[in-house]
CSV table of C-alpha atoms in Angstrom, one decimal:
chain,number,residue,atom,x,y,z
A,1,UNK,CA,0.0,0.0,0.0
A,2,UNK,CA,1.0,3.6,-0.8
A,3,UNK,CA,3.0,5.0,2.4
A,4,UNK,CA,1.4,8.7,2.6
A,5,UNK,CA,3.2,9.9,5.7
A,6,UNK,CA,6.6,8.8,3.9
A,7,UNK,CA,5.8,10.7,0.8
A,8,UNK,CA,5.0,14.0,3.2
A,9,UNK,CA,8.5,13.4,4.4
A,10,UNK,CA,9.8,13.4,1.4
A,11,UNK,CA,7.8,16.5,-0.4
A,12,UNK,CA,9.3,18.3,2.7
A,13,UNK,CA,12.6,17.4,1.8
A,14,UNK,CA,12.2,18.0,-1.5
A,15,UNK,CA,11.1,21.7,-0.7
A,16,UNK,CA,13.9,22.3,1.4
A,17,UNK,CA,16.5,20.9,-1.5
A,18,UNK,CA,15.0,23.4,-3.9
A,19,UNK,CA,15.7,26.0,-1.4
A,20,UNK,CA,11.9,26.5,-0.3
A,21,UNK,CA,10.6,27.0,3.1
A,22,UNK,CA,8.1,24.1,3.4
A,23,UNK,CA,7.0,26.2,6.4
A,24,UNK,CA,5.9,29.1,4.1
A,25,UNK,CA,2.2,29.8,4.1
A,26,UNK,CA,1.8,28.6,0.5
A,27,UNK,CA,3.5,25.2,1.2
A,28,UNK,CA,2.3,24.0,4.6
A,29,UNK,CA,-0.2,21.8,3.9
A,30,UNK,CA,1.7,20.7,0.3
A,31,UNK,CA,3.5,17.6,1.7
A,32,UNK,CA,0.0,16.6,2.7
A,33,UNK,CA,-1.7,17.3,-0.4
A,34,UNK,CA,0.9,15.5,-2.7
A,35,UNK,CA,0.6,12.6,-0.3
A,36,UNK,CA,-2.8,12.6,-0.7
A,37,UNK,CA,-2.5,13.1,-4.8
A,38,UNK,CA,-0.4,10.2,-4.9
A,39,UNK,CA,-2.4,8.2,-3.2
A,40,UNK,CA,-5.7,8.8,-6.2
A,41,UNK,CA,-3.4,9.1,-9.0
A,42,UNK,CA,-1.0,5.8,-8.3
A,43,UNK,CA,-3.9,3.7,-7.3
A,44,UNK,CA,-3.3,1.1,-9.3
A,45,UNK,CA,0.0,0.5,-8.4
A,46,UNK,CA,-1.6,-1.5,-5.3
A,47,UNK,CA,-3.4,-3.9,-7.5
A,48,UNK,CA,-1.9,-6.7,-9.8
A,49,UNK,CA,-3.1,-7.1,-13.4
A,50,UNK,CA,-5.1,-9.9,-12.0
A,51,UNK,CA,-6.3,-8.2,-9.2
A,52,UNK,CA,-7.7,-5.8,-11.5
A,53,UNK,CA,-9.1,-8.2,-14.1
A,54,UNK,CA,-11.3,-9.5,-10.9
A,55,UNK,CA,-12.1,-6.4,-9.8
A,56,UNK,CA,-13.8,-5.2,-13.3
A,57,UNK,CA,-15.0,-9.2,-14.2
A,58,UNK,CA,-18.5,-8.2,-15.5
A,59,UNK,CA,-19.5,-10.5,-18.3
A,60,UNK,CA,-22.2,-11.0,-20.1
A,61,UNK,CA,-23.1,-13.8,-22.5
A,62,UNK,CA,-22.5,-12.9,-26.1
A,63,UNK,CA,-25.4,-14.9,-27.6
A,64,UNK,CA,-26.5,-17.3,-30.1
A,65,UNK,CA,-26.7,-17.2,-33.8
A,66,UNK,CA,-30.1,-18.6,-35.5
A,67,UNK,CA,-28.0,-21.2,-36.5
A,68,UNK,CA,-27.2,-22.2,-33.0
A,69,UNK,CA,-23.3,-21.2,-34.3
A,70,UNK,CA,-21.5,-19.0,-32.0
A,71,UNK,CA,-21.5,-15.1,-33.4
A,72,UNK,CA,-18.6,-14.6,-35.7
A,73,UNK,CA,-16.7,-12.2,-37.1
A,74,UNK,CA,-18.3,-9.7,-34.4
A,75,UNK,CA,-15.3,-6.9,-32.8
A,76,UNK,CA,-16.1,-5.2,-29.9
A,77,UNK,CA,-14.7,-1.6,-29.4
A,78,UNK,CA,-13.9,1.3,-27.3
A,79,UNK,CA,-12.8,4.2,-29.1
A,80,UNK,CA,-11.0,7.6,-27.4
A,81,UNK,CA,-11.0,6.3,-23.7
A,82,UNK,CA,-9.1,9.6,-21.8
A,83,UNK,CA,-6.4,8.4,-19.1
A,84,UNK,CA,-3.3,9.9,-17.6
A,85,UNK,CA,-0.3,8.3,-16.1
A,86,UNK,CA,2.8,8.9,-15.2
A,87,UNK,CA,6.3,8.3,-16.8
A,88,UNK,CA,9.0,6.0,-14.4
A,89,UNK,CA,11.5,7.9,-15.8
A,90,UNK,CA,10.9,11.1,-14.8
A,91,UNK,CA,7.4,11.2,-13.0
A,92,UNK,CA,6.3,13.1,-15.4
A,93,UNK,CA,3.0,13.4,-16.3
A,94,UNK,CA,1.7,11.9,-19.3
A,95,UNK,CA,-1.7,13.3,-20.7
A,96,UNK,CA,-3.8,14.1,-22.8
A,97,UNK,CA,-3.8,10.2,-23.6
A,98,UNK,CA,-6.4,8.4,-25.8
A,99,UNK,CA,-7.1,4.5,-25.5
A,100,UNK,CA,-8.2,2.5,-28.1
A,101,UNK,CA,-9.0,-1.4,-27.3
A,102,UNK,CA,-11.1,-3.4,-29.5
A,103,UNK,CA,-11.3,-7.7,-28.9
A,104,UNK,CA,-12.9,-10.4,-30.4
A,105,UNK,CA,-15.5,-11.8,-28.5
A,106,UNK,CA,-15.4,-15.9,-27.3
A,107,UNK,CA,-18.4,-16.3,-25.8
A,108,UNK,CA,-19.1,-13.5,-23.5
A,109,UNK,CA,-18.6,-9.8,-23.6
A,110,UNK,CA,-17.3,-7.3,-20.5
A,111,UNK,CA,-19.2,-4.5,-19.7
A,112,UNK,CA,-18.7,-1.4,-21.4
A,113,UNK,CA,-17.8,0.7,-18.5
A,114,UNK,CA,-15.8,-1.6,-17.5
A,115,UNK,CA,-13.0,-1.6,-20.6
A,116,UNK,CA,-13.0,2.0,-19.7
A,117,UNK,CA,-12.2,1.3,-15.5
A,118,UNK,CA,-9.5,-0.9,-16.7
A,119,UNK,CA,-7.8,1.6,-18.6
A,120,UNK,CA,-8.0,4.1,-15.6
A,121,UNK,CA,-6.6,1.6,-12.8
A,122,UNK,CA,-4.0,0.1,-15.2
A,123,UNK,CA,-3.2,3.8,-16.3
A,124,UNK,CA,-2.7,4.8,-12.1
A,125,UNK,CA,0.7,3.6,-12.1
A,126,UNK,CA,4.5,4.7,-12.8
A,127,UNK,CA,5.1,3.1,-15.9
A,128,UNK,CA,6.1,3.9,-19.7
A,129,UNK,CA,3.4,3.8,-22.1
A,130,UNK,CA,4.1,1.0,-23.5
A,131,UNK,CA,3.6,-1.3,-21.2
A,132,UNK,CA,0.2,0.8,-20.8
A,133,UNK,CA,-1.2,-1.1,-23.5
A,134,UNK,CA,0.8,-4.6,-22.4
A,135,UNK,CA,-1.4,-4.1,-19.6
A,136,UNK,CA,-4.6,-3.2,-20.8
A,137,UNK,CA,-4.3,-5.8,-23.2
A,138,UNK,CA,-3.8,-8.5,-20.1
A,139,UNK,CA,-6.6,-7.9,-18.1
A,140,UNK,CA,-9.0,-7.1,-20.7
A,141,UNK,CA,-7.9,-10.8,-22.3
A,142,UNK,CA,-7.7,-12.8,-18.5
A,143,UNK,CA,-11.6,-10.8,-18.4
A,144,UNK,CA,-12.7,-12.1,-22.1
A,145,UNK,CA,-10.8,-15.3,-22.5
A,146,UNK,CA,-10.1,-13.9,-26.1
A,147,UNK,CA,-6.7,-13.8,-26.9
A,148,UNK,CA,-7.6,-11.7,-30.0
A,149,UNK,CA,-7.1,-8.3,-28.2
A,150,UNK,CA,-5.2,-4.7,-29.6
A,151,UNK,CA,-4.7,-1.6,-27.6
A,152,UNK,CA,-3.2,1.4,-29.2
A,153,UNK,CA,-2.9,4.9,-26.7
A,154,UNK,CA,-1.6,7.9,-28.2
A,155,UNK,CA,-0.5,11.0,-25.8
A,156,UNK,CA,1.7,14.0,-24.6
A,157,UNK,CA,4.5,13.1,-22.4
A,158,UNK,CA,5.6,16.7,-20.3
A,159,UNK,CA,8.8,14.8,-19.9
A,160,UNK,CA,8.7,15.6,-23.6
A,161,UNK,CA,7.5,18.9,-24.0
A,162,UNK,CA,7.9,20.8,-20.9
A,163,UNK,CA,11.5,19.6,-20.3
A,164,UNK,CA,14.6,18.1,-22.2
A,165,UNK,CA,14.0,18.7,-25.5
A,166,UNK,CA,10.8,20.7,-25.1
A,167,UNK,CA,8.8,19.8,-28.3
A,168,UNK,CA,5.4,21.2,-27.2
A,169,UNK,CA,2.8,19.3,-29.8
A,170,UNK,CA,4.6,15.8,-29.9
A,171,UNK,CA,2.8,12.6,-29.1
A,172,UNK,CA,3.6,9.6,-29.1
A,173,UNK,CA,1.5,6.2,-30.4
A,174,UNK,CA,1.9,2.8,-29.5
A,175,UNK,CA,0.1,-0.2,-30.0
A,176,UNK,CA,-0.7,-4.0,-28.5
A,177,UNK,CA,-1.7,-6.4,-31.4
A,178,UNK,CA,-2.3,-9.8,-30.6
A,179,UNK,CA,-3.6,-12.9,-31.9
A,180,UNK,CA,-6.3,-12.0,-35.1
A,181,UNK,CA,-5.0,-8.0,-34.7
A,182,UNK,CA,-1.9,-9.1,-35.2
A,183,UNK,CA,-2.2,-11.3,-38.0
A,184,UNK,CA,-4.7,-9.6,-40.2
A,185,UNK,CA,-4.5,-6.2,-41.3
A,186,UNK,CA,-8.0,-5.9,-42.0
A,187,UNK,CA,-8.7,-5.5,-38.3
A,188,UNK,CA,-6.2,-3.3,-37.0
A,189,UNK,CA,-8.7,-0.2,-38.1
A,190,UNK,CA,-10.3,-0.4,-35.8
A,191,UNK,CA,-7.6,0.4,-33.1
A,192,UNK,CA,-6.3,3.6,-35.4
């Protein structure tokens, strides 16, 4: 679990190494408000992938064909899902972030809201944004049982464009293809 009185000890010492008076009136209560920002915003680093999968396991049964065949050819997606997160390297934030994650159903379906409570707890971590979309891509199969799953996010990284090499309007794409995604073209439009 996230240690919140550590993290106030540490703010303070970070105030005083940037020369600050953590005593100031403007940044009394800040080690306690960052300790309480952590806490929201790194959630998810208190929950495995599996944890999370059973947290957000709401399935429904995809149905029957006429036929009595299961439905095929059917792709389920979630277009333009907003997150943030936070880069390991520099906890930076990373943001204005958009998640795409489309999967082939195999007998049931997850809710709805919950592909979009996935990306947010999986996204509530230190991480790069790749492994974002590894992520995703793990819970949302372990919840499905498809293996035929994709996950693309494309966002602004501050370490990016506030800092180093400051290129304001960058963002960066990445993308989890597996199994049909992966192997047939045809399919990764939906993720793009």
């Amino acid at each position: 679990m996230i240690d919140t009185k550590a993290i106030e000890e540490n703010i303070r010492g970070i105030l005083v190494a940037l020369g600050d008076d953590p005593e100031r009136e403007g940044l009394k209560d800040t080690p306690r408000r960052v300790a309480r920002m952590y806490q929201e915003v790194f959630e998810g680093m208190n929950y495995t992938n599996h944890e999370i999968a059973e947290m957000f396991n709401t399935t429904f049964e995809e149905g029957i064909d006429d036929d009595g065949a299961d439905m095929v050819g059917r792709v389920v997606v979630m277009r333009d899902i907003d997150i943030f997160s936070y880069c390991e390297h520099h906890l930076a934030l990373m943001y204005d972030m958009k998640v795409n994650v489309a999967y082939i159903p195999k007998g049931k379906v997850i809710g709805l809201s919950k592909i979009a409570r996935v990306c947010d707890m999986v996204a509530r971590r230190l991480q790069l944004q790749e492994k974002i979309g590894k992520d995703i891509a793990d819970v949302i199969s372990e919840i499905t049982g498809s293996e035929d799953v994709a996950v693309t996010i494309e966002g602004c990284h501050s370490c990016v464009n506030a800092r180093g090499i400051k290129k304001n309007n960058t963002k960066t794409f990445t993308a989890e293809l597996r199994g049909e995604f992966k192997r047939d073209p045809n399919l990764q439009v939906y993720v793009r």
